[in-house]
Short mmCIF file of C-alpha atoms in Angstrom, two decimals:
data_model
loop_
_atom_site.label_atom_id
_atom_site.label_comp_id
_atom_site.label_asym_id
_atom_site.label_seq_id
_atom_site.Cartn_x
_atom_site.Cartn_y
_atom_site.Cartn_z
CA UNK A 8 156.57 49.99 149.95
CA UNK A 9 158.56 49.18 146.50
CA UNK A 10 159.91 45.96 146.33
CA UNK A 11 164.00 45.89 146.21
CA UNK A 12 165.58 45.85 142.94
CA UNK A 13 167.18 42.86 141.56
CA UNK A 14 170.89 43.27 142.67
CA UNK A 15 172.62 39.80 140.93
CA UNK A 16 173.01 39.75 136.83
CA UNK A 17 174.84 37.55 136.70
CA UNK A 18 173.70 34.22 134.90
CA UNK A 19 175.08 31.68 136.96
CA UNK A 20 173.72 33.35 139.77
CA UNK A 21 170.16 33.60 138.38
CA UNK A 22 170.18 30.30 137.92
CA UNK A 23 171.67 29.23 140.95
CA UNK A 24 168.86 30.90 142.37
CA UNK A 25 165.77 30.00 140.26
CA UNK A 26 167.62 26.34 140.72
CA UNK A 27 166.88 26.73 144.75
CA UNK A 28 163.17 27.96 144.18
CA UNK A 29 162.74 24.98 141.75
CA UNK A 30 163.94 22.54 144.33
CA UNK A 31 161.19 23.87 146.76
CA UNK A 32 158.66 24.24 144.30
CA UNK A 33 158.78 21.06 143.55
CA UNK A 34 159.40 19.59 146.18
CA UNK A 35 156.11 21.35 148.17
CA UNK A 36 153.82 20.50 145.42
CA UNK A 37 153.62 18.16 142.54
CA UNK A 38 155.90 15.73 145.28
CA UNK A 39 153.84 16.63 148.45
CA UNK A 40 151.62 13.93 148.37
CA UNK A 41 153.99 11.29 148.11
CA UNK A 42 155.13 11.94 151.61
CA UNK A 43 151.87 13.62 153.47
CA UNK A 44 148.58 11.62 151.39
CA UNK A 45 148.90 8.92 154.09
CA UNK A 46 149.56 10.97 157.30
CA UNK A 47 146.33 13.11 156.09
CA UNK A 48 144.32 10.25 155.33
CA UNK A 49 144.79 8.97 158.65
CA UNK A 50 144.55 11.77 160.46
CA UNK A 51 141.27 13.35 158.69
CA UNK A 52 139.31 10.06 157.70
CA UNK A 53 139.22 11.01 154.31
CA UNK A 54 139.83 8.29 151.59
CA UNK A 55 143.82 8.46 150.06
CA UNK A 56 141.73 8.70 146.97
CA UNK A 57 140.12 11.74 148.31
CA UNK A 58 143.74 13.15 149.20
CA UNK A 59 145.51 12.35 146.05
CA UNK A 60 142.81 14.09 143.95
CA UNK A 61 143.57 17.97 145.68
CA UNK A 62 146.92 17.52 143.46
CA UNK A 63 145.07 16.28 140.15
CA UNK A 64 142.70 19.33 140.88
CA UNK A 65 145.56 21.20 141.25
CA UNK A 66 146.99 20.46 138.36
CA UNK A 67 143.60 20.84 136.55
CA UNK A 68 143.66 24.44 137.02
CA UNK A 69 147.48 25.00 136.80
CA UNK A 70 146.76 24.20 133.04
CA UNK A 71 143.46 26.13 132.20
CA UNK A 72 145.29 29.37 133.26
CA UNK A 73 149.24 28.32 132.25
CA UNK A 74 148.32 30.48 128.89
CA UNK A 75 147.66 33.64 130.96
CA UNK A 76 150.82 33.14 133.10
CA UNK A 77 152.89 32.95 129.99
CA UNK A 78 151.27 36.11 128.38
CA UNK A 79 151.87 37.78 131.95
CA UNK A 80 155.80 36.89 132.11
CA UNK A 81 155.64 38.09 128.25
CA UNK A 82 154.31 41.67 129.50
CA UNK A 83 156.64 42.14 132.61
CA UNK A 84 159.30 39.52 133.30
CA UNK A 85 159.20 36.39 135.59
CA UNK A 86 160.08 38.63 138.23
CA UNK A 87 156.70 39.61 139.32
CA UNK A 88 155.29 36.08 138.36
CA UNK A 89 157.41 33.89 139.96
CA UNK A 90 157.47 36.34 143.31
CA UNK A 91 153.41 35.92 143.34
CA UNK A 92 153.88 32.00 143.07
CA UNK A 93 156.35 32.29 146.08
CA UNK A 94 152.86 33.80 148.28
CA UNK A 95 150.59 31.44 146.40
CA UNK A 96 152.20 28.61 147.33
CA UNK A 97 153.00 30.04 151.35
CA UNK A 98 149.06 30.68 151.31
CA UNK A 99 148.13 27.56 150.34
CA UNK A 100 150.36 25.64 152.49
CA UNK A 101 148.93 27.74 155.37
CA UNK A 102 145.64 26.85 154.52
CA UNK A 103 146.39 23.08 154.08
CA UNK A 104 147.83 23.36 156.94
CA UNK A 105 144.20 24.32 158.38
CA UNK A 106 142.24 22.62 157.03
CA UNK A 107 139.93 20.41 158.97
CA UNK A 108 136.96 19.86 156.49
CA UNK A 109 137.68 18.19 152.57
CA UNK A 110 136.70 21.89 150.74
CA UNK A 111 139.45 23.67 152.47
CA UNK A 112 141.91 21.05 151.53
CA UNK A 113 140.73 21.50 148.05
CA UNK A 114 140.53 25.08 148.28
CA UNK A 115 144.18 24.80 149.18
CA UNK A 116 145.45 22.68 146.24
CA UNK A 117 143.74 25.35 143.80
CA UNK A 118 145.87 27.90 145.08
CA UNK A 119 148.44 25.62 145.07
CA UNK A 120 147.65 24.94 141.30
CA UNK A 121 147.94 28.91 140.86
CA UNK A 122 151.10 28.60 142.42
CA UNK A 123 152.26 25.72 140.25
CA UNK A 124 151.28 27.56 136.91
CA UNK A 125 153.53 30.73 137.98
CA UNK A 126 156.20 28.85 139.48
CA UNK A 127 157.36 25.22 138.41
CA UNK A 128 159.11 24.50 134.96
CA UNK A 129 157.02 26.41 132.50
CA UNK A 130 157.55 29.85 134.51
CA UNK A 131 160.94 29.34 135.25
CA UNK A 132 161.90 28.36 131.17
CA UNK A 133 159.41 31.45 130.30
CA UNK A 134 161.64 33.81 132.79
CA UNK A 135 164.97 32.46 131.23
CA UNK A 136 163.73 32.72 127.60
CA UNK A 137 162.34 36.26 128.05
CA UNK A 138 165.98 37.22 129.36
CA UNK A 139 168.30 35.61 127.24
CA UNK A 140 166.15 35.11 124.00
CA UNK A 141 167.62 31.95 121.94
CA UNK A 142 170.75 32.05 123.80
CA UNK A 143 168.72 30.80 126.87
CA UNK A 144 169.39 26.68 126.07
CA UNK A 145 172.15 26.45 128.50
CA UNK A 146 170.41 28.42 131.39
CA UNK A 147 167.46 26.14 131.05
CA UNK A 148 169.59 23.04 131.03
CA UNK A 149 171.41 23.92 134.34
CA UNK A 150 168.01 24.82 135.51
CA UNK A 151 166.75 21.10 134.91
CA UNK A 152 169.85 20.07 136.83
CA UNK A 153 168.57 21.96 140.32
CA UNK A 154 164.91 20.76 139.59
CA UNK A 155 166.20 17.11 139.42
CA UNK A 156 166.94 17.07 143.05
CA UNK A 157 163.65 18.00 144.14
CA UNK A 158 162.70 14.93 145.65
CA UNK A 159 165.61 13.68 146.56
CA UNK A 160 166.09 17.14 148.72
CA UNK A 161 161.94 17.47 149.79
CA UNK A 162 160.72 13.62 150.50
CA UNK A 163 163.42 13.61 153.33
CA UNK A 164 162.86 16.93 154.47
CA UNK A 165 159.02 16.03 154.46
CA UNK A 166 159.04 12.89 156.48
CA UNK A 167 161.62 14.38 158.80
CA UNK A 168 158.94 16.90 159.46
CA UNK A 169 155.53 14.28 159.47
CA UNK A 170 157.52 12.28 161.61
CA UNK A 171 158.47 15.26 163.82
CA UNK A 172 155.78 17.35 164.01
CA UNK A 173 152.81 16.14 161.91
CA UNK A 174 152.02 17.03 158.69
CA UNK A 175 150.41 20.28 159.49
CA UNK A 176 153.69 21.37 160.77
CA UNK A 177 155.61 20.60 157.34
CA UNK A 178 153.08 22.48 155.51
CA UNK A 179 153.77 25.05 157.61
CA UNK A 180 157.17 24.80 157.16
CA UNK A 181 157.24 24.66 153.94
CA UNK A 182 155.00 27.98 153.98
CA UNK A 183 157.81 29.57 155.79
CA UNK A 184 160.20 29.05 153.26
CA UNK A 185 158.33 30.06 150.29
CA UNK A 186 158.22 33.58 152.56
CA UNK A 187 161.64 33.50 154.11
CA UNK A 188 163.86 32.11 150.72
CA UNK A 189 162.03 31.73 147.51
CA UNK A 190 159.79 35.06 147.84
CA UNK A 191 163.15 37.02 148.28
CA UNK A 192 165.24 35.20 145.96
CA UNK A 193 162.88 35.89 143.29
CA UNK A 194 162.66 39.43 144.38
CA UNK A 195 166.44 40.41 144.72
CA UNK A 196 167.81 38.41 141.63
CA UNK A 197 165.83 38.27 138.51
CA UNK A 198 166.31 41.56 136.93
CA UNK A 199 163.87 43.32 134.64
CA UNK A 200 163.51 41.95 130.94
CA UNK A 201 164.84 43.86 127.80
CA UNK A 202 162.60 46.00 125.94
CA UNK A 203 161.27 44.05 122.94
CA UNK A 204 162.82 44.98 119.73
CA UNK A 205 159.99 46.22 117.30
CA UNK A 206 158.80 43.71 114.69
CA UNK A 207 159.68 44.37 111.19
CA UNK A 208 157.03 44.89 108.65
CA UNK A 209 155.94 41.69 106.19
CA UNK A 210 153.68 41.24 103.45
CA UNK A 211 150.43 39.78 104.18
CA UNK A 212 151.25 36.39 101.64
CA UNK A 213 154.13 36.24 103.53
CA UNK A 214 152.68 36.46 107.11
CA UNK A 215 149.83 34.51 106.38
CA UNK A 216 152.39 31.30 104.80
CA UNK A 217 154.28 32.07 108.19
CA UNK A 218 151.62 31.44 110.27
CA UNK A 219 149.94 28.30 108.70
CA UNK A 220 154.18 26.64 109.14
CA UNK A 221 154.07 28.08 112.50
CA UNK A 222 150.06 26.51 113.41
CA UNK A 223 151.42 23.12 112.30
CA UNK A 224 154.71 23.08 114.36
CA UNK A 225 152.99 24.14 117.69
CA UNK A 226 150.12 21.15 117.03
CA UNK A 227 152.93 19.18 116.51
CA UNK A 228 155.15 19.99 119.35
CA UNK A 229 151.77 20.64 121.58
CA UNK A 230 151.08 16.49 120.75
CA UNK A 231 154.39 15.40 121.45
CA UNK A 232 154.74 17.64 125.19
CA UNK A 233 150.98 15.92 125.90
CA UNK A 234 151.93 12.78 125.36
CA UNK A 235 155.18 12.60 126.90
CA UNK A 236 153.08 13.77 129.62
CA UNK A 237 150.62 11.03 129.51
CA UNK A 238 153.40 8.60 129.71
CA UNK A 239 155.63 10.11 132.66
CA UNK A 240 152.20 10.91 135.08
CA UNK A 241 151.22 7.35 134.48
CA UNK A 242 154.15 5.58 135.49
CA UNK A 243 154.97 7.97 138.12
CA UNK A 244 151.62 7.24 140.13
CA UNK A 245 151.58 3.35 139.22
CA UNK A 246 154.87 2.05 138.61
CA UNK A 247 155.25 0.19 141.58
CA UNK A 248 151.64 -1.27 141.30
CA UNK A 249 153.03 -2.41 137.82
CA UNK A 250 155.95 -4.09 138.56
CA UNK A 251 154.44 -5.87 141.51
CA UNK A 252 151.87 -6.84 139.10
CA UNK A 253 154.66 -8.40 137.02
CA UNK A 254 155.62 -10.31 140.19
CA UNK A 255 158.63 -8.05 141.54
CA UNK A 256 157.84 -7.72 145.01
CA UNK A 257 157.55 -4.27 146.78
CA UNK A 258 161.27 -4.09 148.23
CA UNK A 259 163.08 -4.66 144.98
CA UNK A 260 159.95 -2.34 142.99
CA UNK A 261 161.10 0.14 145.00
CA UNK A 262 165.03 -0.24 144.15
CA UNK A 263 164.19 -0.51 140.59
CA UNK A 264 162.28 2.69 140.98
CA UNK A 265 164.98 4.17 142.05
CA UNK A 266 167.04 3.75 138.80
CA UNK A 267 164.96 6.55 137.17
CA UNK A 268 166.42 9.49 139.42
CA UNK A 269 169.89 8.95 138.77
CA UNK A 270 169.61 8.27 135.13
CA UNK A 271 167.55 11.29 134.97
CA UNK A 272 169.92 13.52 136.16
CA UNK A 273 172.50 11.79 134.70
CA UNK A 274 171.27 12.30 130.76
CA UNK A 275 171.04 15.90 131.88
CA UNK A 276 174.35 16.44 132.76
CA UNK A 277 175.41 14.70 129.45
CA UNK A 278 173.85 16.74 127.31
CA UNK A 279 174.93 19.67 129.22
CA UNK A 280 178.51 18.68 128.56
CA UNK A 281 178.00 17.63 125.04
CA UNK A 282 175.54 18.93 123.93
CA UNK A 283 175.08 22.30 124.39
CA UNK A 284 174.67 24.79 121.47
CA UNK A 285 176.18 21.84 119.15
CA UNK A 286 173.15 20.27 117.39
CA UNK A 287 169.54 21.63 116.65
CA UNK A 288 167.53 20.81 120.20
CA UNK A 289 165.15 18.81 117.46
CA UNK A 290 167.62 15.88 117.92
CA UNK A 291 167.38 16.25 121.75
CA UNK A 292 163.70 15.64 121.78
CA UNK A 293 164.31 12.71 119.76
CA UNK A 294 166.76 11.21 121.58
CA UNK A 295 164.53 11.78 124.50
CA UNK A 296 161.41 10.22 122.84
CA UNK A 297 163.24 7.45 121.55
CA UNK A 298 164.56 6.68 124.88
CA UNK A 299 161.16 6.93 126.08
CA UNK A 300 159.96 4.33 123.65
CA UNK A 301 162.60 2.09 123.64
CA UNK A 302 162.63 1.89 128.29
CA UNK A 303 158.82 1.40 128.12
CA UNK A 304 158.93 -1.26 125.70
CA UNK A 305 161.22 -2.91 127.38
CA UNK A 306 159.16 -2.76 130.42
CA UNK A 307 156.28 -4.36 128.37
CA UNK A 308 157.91 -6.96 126.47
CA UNK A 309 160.53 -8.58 128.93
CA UNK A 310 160.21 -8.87 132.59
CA UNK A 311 164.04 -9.82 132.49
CA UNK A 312 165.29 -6.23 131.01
CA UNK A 313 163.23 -3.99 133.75
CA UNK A 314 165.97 -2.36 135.28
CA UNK A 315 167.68 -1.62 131.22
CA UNK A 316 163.99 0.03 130.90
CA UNK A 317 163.79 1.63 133.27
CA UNK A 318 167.69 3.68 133.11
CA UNK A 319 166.46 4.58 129.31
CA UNK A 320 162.97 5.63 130.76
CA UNK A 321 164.85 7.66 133.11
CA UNK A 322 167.44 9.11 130.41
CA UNK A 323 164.96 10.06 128.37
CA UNK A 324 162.40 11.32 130.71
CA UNK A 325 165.54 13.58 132.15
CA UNK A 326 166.62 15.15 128.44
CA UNK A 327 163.31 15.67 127.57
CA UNK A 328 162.46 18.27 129.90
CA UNK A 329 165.70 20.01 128.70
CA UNK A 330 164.73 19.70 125.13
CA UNK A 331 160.85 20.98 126.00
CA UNK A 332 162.30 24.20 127.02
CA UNK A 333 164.73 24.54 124.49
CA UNK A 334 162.84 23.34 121.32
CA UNK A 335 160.71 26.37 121.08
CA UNK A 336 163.51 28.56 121.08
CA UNK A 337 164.26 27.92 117.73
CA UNK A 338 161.07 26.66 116.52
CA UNK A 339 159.56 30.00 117.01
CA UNK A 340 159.80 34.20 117.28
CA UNK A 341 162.10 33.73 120.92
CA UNK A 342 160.22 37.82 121.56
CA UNK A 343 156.95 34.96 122.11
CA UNK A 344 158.72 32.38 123.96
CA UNK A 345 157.26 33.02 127.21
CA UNK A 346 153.71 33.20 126.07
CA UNK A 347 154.20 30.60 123.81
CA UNK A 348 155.41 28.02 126.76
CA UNK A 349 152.17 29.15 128.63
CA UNK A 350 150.22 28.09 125.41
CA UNK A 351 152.35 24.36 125.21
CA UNK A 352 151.57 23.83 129.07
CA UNK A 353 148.19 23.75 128.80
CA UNK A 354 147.21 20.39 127.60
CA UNK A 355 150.31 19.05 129.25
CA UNK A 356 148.73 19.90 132.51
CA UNK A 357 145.40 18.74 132.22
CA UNK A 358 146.36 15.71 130.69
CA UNK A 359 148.65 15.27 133.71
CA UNK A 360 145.73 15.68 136.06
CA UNK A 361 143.71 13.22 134.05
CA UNK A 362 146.62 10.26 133.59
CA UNK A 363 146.40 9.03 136.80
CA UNK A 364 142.78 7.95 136.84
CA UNK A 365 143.23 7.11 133.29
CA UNK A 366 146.29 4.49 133.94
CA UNK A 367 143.92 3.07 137.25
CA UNK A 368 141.19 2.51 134.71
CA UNK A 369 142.97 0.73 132.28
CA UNK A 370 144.56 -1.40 135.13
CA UNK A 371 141.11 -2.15 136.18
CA UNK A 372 140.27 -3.12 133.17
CA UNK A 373 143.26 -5.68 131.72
CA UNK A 374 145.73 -5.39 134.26
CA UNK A 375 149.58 -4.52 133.77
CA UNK A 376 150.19 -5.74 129.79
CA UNK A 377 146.95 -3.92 129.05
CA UNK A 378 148.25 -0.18 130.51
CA UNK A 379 151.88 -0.94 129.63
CA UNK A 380 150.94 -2.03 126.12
CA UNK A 381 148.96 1.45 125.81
CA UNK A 382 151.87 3.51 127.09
CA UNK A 383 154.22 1.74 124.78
CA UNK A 384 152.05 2.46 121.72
CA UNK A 385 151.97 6.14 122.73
CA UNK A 386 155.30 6.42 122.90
CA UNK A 387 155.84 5.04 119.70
CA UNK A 388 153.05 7.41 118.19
CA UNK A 389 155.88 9.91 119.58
CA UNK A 390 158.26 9.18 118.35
CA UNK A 391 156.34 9.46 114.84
CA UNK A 392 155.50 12.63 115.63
CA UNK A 393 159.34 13.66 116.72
CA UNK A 394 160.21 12.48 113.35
CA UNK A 395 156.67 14.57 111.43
CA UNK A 396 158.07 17.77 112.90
CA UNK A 397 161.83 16.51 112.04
CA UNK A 398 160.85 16.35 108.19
CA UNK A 399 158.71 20.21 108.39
CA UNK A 400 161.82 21.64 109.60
CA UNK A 401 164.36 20.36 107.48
CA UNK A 402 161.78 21.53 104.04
#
């Protein structure tokens, strides 16, 4: 049986409705464990440890195969893509849901990391970009908007469920609605892509010049995406340890962490409103890795300015996935945008899986000043690099 063609072109309502699948993407993967680790833990006798690594492996793989999900929403659309991550992600709540022994959970979050690859960010800015071409910035803003809300829609709906039912009841739930709303959504409303316009012929000087310009912008922009991604994984999985460390106690931690959400979304909706389409996204990475520089510092260097640190951390964290989808627009041929963002996702990812172990060694080894000193000399090394690919483009 065919699947139903798409019936919506309209943009708004695209995104509207890659916006809800974000939301539960999310929300039912990368932010899972922050509501279910401890409810499994208990109730298996594994170690958290043990539990919090199924999402590092899941990320793991999510990045070694990211490049073939971008060349596949190159060939045919995001349609198809993000409609198999919809039954990736159903089937491997189902089996978490399951699982009784510590392979099946595993087995579970590398399915779920298949589901991830085809279905978070990367997909959805691939999907947009193959659509709309350079005129995609705007979609992929509002998109960032939805995505925002993920955990502030799926940690409630999770412990609602835990506290319900059990955790093997919210991953079943959450199985559900991968089948019953995102699998559909995806189905019925992203139409088919445009035929891509033929290339036009170049000289091989030419060609070859264009591809040593284009070799050292993705390196570049492939560093700065890694690192950003160093820095966010690591203070998403140990902030709290850090500030406690700095002798905030665990109450007000947890308020201060709760700066970062609002300023997040809150830098998004600014540049939405002022800065769409009005300056080259360049200066909306470096705004964001600025941001990131400056809120980290201030994390390391005064214990008075933490809440200052961490509204920029969150401002910047927020425009920079806006500018990470809209950057290679115009860096590169927009006819490879969607393979391209498979290509950039890679090292992100794995370096994602990796951060958290990496940020509990170095707080093993010197405490808090030791991993917030490294984190604030990577994101000044950022914002070097912002300013390296700054200077290529304006040669």
């Amino acid at each position: 049986m065919e699947a139903p063609a798409p019936v919506a072109r309209s943009r708004h309502v695209l995104v509207s409705a890659l916006g809800i699948t974000q939301i539960i993407a999310w929300g039912s993967s990368f932010y899972l464990p922050a509501v279910l680790a401890a409810p499994i833990a208990a109730q298996t006798g594994w170690s958290l440890a043990s539990v919090v690594a199924g999402l590092s492996c899941g990320l793991l793989l999510a990045g070694l195969v990211s490049p073939i999900t971008g060349r596949l929403i190159q060939r045919h659309g995001g349609r198809p893509i993000l409609a198999a991550s919809s039954l990736l992600l159903a089937s491997a709540h189902g089996l978490m849901a399951t699982a009784t022994a510590y392979p099946i959970y595993l087995l579970a979050w590398l399915l779920m990391g298949l589901g991830m690859s085809s279905g978070l960010y990367d997909a959805g800015f691939a999907t947009l970009g193959r659509l709309y071409g350079r005129d995609a910035r705007g979609a992929i803003t509002s998109l960032t908007l939805f995505g925002g809300f993920a955990s502030t829609v799926c940690w409630p709906l999770s412990a609602f469920l835990v506290e319900h039912e059990g955790w093997r009841f919210a991953c079943l739930a959450y199985a559900a609605i991968h089948l019953l709303v995102c699998l559909p959504l995806h189905l019925w409303v992203i139409p088919p892509p445009p035929a891509a316009a033929p290339r036009p012929a170049t000289g091989e000087q030419k060609r070859g010049s264009a591809s040593g310009q284009m070799r050292t912008r993705f390196i570049l922009l492939a560093s700065i995406q890694t690192v950003a991604a160093l820095i966010s994984s690591m203070l998403s999985v140990h902030l709290l340890t850090l500030l406690q460390l700095r002798g905030v106690g665990l109450t007000v931690a947890v308020g201060f962490g709760a700066l970062i959400g609002p300023s997040q979304v809150g830098a998004r909706v600014a540049e939405m409103l002022i800065g769409r389409n009005r300056h080259h996204p360049i200066w909306t990475m470096m705004t964001s890795v600025s941001l990131l520089a400056a809120g980290v510092g201030l994390l390391f260097v005064s214990q008075t300015f933490i809440a200052v640190g961490l509204i920029l951390y969150g401002g910047g964290n927020g425009i920079y996935t806006i500018a990470r989808g809209a950057l290679p627009l115009v860096l590169f041929d927009p006819q490879q945008y969607a393979a391209l963002m498979g290509r950039l996702a890679m090292p992100s990812l794995i370096v994602q899986a990796a951060a958290p172990s990496i940020g509990a060694l170095l707080l093993h080894a010197g405490g808090g000043n030791l991993l917030l000193e490294v984190l604030t000399i990577a994101a000044i090394g950022n914002v070097a690099l912002c300013a390296g690919l700054g200077s290529i483009l304006r040669r």
